[in-house]
Short mmCIF file of C-alpha atoms in Angstrom, two decimals:
data_model
loop_
_atom_site.label_atom_id
_atom_site.label_comp_id
_atom_site.label_asym_id
_atom_site.label_seq_id
_atom_site.Cartn_x
_atom_site.Cartn_y
_atom_site.Cartn_z
CA UNK A 614 -65.51 38.88 -7.28
CA UNK A 615 -65.70 42.47 -8.49
CA UNK A 616 -64.26 45.08 -6.11
CA UNK A 617 -63.30 48.86 -6.73
CA UNK A 618 -59.40 49.52 -5.37
CA UNK A 619 -57.86 52.49 -4.79
CA UNK A 620 -53.84 53.06 -4.66
CA UNK A 621 -51.99 54.32 -3.43
CA UNK A 622 -52.88 53.10 0.51
CA UNK A 623 -51.46 55.61 1.86
CA UNK A 624 -50.13 59.19 1.25
CA UNK A 625 -48.60 61.32 2.46
CA UNK A 626 -48.10 64.63 1.24
CA UNK A 627 -46.54 68.27 2.00
CA UNK A 628 -49.07 70.97 2.14
CA UNK A 629 -50.11 72.98 -0.25
CA UNK A 630 -49.64 70.29 -2.71
CA UNK A 631 -51.87 68.76 -4.83
CA UNK A 632 -52.28 65.23 -4.50
CA UNK A 633 -54.57 62.20 -7.12
CA UNK A 634 -56.36 59.54 -5.77
CA UNK A 635 -57.18 56.70 -7.80
CA UNK A 636 -59.44 54.29 -7.84
CA UNK A 637 -60.50 51.71 -10.51
CA UNK A 638 -64.65 50.62 -9.56
CA UNK A 639 -66.14 47.42 -10.56
CA UNK A 640 -66.56 47.40 -14.47
CA UNK A 641 -70.10 47.30 -14.80
CA UNK A 642 -71.34 50.37 -12.57
CA UNK A 643 -72.28 53.64 -13.99
CA UNK A 644 -72.19 55.91 -10.42
CA UNK A 645 -69.31 57.11 -8.59
CA UNK A 646 -68.88 58.60 -5.79
CA UNK A 647 -66.09 59.86 -3.12
CA UNK A 648 -66.28 59.88 0.87
CA UNK A 649 -63.66 60.65 3.24
CA UNK A 650 -63.91 60.23 6.88
CA UNK A 651 -61.68 62.63 9.43
CA UNK A 652 -60.03 60.60 12.39
CA UNK A 653 -63.06 60.13 15.16
CA UNK A 654 -65.60 61.47 13.13
CA UNK A 655 -68.21 59.49 10.51
CA UNK A 656 -67.84 58.76 7.39
CA UNK A 657 -68.67 61.71 4.62
CA UNK A 658 -70.30 61.63 1.16
CA UNK A 659 -67.73 64.66 -0.94
CA UNK A 660 -69.08 64.29 -4.68
CA UNK A 661 -71.42 61.73 -6.88
CA UNK A 662 -70.60 61.21 -10.88
CA UNK A 663 -72.14 59.44 -13.65
CA UNK A 664 -72.58 59.81 -17.10
CA UNK A 665 -68.88 61.81 -17.11
CA UNK A 666 -70.08 64.53 -15.12
CA UNK A 667 -70.27 65.70 -11.29
CA UNK A 668 -74.54 64.71 -10.51
CA UNK A 669 -73.93 66.18 -6.63
CA UNK A 670 -71.60 66.94 -4.33
CA UNK A 671 -71.90 68.32 -0.31
CA UNK A 672 -70.50 71.20 1.23
CA UNK A 673 -66.66 70.38 1.45
CA UNK A 674 -66.63 69.56 -2.52
CA UNK A 675 -64.85 73.36 -3.12
CA UNK A 676 -63.10 74.64 -5.29
CA UNK A 677 -59.56 72.92 -4.26
CA UNK A 678 -61.21 69.12 -5.00
CA UNK A 679 -61.78 68.12 -8.78
CA UNK A 680 -63.31 64.46 -10.07
CA UNK A 681 -62.26 62.78 -13.13
CA UNK A 682 -62.61 60.20 -15.05
CA UNK A 683 -60.21 60.37 -17.34
CA UNK A 684 -60.58 56.53 -19.32
CA UNK A 685 -62.73 53.30 -18.83
CA UNK A 686 -62.01 52.25 -15.82
CA UNK A 687 -60.26 54.85 -13.86
CA UNK A 688 -61.76 57.66 -11.46
CA UNK A 689 -60.07 60.42 -9.61
CA UNK A 690 -60.27 62.87 -6.79
CA UNK A 691 -57.45 65.67 -7.19
CA UNK A 692 -57.47 67.86 -4.34
CA UNK A 693 -55.28 70.76 -5.88
CA UNK A 694 -53.88 73.00 -2.70
CA UNK A 695 -53.93 70.30 0.41
CA UNK A 696 -54.69 71.85 3.45
CA UNK A 697 -54.12 70.25 7.23
CA UNK A 698 -56.85 69.55 7.06
CA UNK A 699 -57.26 67.05 4.20
CA UNK A 700 -55.88 65.08 6.11
CA UNK A 701 -57.94 62.11 6.45
CA UNK A 702 -59.28 58.40 5.02
CA UNK A 703 -61.10 58.95 1.08
CA UNK A 704 -63.19 55.93 -0.36
CA UNK A 705 -63.95 55.72 -3.60
CA UNK A 706 -67.74 54.02 -4.09
CA UNK A 707 -69.39 52.90 -7.27
CA UNK A 708 -73.40 51.61 -7.65
CA UNK A 709 -74.60 50.01 -10.59
CA UNK A 710 -77.79 52.20 -10.40
CA UNK A 711 -78.96 54.95 -8.44
CA UNK A 712 -81.19 55.47 -5.55
CA UNK A 713 -81.96 52.47 -3.91
CA UNK A 714 -78.72 50.04 -4.13
CA UNK A 715 -75.91 49.45 -2.65
CA UNK A 716 -72.64 51.10 -3.02
CA UNK A 717 -70.69 48.94 -3.05
CA UNK A 718 -66.74 50.77 -1.37
CA UNK A 719 -62.83 50.09 -1.82
CA UNK A 720 -60.36 49.44 0.84
CA UNK A 721 -59.62 53.74 1.46
CA UNK A 722 -56.17 55.96 0.54
CA UNK A 723 -55.01 57.13 3.48
CA UNK A 724 -53.83 60.95 3.52
CA UNK A 725 -51.16 62.65 5.51
CA UNK A 726 -51.34 66.02 4.77
CA UNK A 727 -47.95 67.39 7.10
CA UNK B 758 -77.11 68.37 7.91
CA UNK B 759 -78.35 64.53 7.88
CA UNK B 760 -78.36 63.39 11.45
CA UNK B 761 -78.09 59.85 11.61
CA UNK B 762 -77.29 58.25 15.29
CA UNK B 763 -75.58 55.09 16.52
CA UNK B 764 -75.80 53.74 19.42
CA UNK B 765 -74.05 52.63 21.62
CA UNK B 766 -71.33 53.32 20.11
CA UNK B 767 -68.45 50.39 21.40
CA UNK B 768 -69.91 46.87 23.21
CA UNK B 769 -67.78 43.88 24.32
CA UNK B 770 -69.98 40.61 23.42
CA UNK B 771 -69.15 37.07 24.99
CA UNK B 772 -68.65 34.81 22.49
CA UNK B 773 -71.87 32.72 21.79
CA UNK B 774 -74.20 35.98 22.82
CA UNK B 775 -76.60 37.98 20.85
CA UNK B 776 -76.70 41.00 20.50
CA UNK B 777 -78.21 44.17 18.62
CA UNK B 778 -77.89 48.30 18.63
CA UNK B 779 -79.84 50.53 16.70
CA UNK B 780 -79.55 53.17 13.50
CA UNK B 781 -81.67 55.87 14.02
CA UNK B 782 -81.75 59.06 11.11
CA UNK B 783 -84.21 60.84 9.14
CA UNK B 784 -87.04 59.82 8.90
CA UNK B 785 -88.36 62.76 5.92
CA UNK B 786 -87.02 61.59 1.47
CA UNK B 787 -85.99 58.11 2.59
CA UNK B 788 -84.35 56.01 0.10
CA UNK B 789 -83.30 53.18 1.62
CA UNK B 790 -81.12 52.27 4.42
CA UNK B 791 -77.61 50.63 4.92
CA UNK B 792 -75.93 47.87 6.93
CA UNK B 793 -72.09 48.40 6.53
CA UNK B 794 -69.73 46.24 8.25
CA UNK B 795 -66.38 46.98 8.75
CA UNK B 796 -63.18 45.75 9.58
CA UNK B 797 -60.17 48.08 9.63
CA UNK B 798 -57.68 48.06 6.97
CA UNK B 799 -60.44 46.45 4.64
CA UNK B 800 -63.47 48.32 2.51
CA UNK B 801 -66.47 48.90 4.24
CA UNK B 802 -68.70 45.20 3.37
CA UNK B 803 -72.63 45.85 2.88
CA UNK B 804 -75.11 43.57 4.58
CA UNK B 805 -77.59 44.92 3.55
CA UNK B 806 -79.70 47.37 1.92
CA UNK B 807 -83.03 48.24 3.30
CA UNK B 808 -86.10 50.29 1.85
CA UNK B 809 -89.59 49.57 2.57
CA UNK B 810 -90.78 50.36 6.06
CA UNK B 811 -91.50 46.83 7.15
CA UNK B 812 -88.09 45.11 6.15
CA UNK B 813 -86.53 42.36 7.47
CA UNK B 814 -83.17 41.18 6.46
CA UNK B 815 -81.25 38.17 7.04
CA UNK B 816 -77.47 36.84 6.30
CA UNK B 817 -76.59 33.98 8.20
CA UNK B 818 -76.28 35.25 12.01
CA UNK B 819 -77.41 38.98 10.95
CA UNK B 820 -80.33 40.24 10.70
CA UNK B 821 -82.11 43.67 10.41
CA UNK B 822 -84.99 45.73 10.92
CA UNK B 823 -86.69 48.79 9.67
CA UNK B 824 -88.55 51.46 10.44
CA UNK B 825 -88.79 54.74 8.75
CA UNK B 826 -92.03 55.96 9.78
CA UNK B 827 -90.52 56.30 13.16
CA UNK B 828 -86.27 56.38 11.69
CA UNK B 829 -84.66 53.50 12.84
CA UNK B 830 -83.78 50.23 12.47
CA UNK B 831 -81.78 47.61 14.14
CA UNK B 832 -79.34 44.92 13.65
CA UNK B 833 -78.94 41.70 14.97
CA UNK B 834 -76.30 39.38 15.70
CA UNK B 835 -76.45 36.12 17.03
CA UNK B 836 -74.84 33.60 18.64
CA UNK B 837 -71.63 36.22 18.28
CA UNK B 838 -68.47 34.94 16.50
CA UNK B 839 -64.67 36.53 17.19
CA UNK B 840 -65.40 37.00 13.52
CA UNK B 841 -68.09 38.99 14.63
CA UNK B 842 -65.75 41.51 15.21
CA UNK B 843 -65.58 44.70 13.22
CA UNK B 844 -67.60 48.26 12.71
CA UNK B 845 -70.86 48.21 11.57
CA UNK B 846 -72.10 51.35 10.42
CA UNK B 847 -75.32 52.42 8.82
CA UNK B 848 -75.70 55.15 6.25
CA UNK B 849 -79.31 57.24 5.10
CA UNK B 850 -79.67 57.03 1.82
CA UNK B 851 -82.21 60.44 1.19
CA UNK B 852 -80.91 60.92 -2.66
CA UNK B 853 -78.01 58.78 -3.53
CA UNK B 854 -75.57 60.63 -1.51
CA UNK B 855 -75.13 58.66 1.99
CA UNK B 856 -75.03 60.32 5.44
CA UNK B 857 -73.30 57.57 7.65
CA UNK B 858 -73.27 57.19 11.50
CA UNK B 859 -69.78 57.33 13.40
CA UNK B 860 -70.58 53.25 13.93
CA UNK B 861 -71.92 50.42 17.02
CA UNK B 862 -68.24 48.91 17.54
CA UNK B 863 -68.75 45.45 18.35
CA UNK B 864 -65.47 43.49 19.91
CA UNK B 865 -66.24 39.63 20.51
CA UNK B 866 -64.73 38.14 23.38
CA UNK B 867 -63.62 34.73 23.35
#
C-alpha cells in the first residue's frame, strides 16, 4: 500500500541553524501539507501546497518557514533559523483531492532544537 | 481559532468491553470530519472521513457517527482488543486544513 515517508526520523540542531525536513508524498497525490505537534499539545496546521505554490498557511508559518517541491517526488519544509520553540514533531501529509478527502500522514520527523 | 475538543482525554478499557468517545467541533463552515488512529512512532492511520450529517461509518469493530448541526462525532469500539490501544484523533476540515483535537488515548487492558 502506498505511504507517505519522511526523513530523517529525528533531527537535532542548534538554535539559529537551518534545517530541511524531507517528505515523499504518495505518488499520484496533488495536495501536500505540513503539520506539527509540540509535545503535549494538539497537532497544528502549518501550510498546504498545490500546483507548485502555497495554497494556505497558518499564522505559525512565518518568514522563517518555506516549502518547496524541488522535483517530482520530494516535498520539503525548511526552517531558516531555528528557535527553541520550533522543537516539535513535524508531519507531512498528502491527499489526492482537496475538500473532504483523506489526508495521508507520514510517520513524522522529531525536531529537537538545543 | 477552531476549537476541536475530544473527551475523555484518556481511558482504560477491559479487553472485550465496548467503549466510545466524543469529538466536538464548530458547526459552521464544515467540509468534513476526519478520524485517525495513531500509535506511537507510526503514521496516523486514516480511519474515516465523514461529510454528511447523520453519516455512520464502520471499519471492523470501529464505527463513527456524525452530527454536523450540533457539532459532534462519536467513535465506538466494540469488543475492545489490546491492539486497539492507540490515540484516536479527530480533525475538523473547514477548508482543506485540518484542525485537530488533542486525542483520546485508549489503553485496552488484557
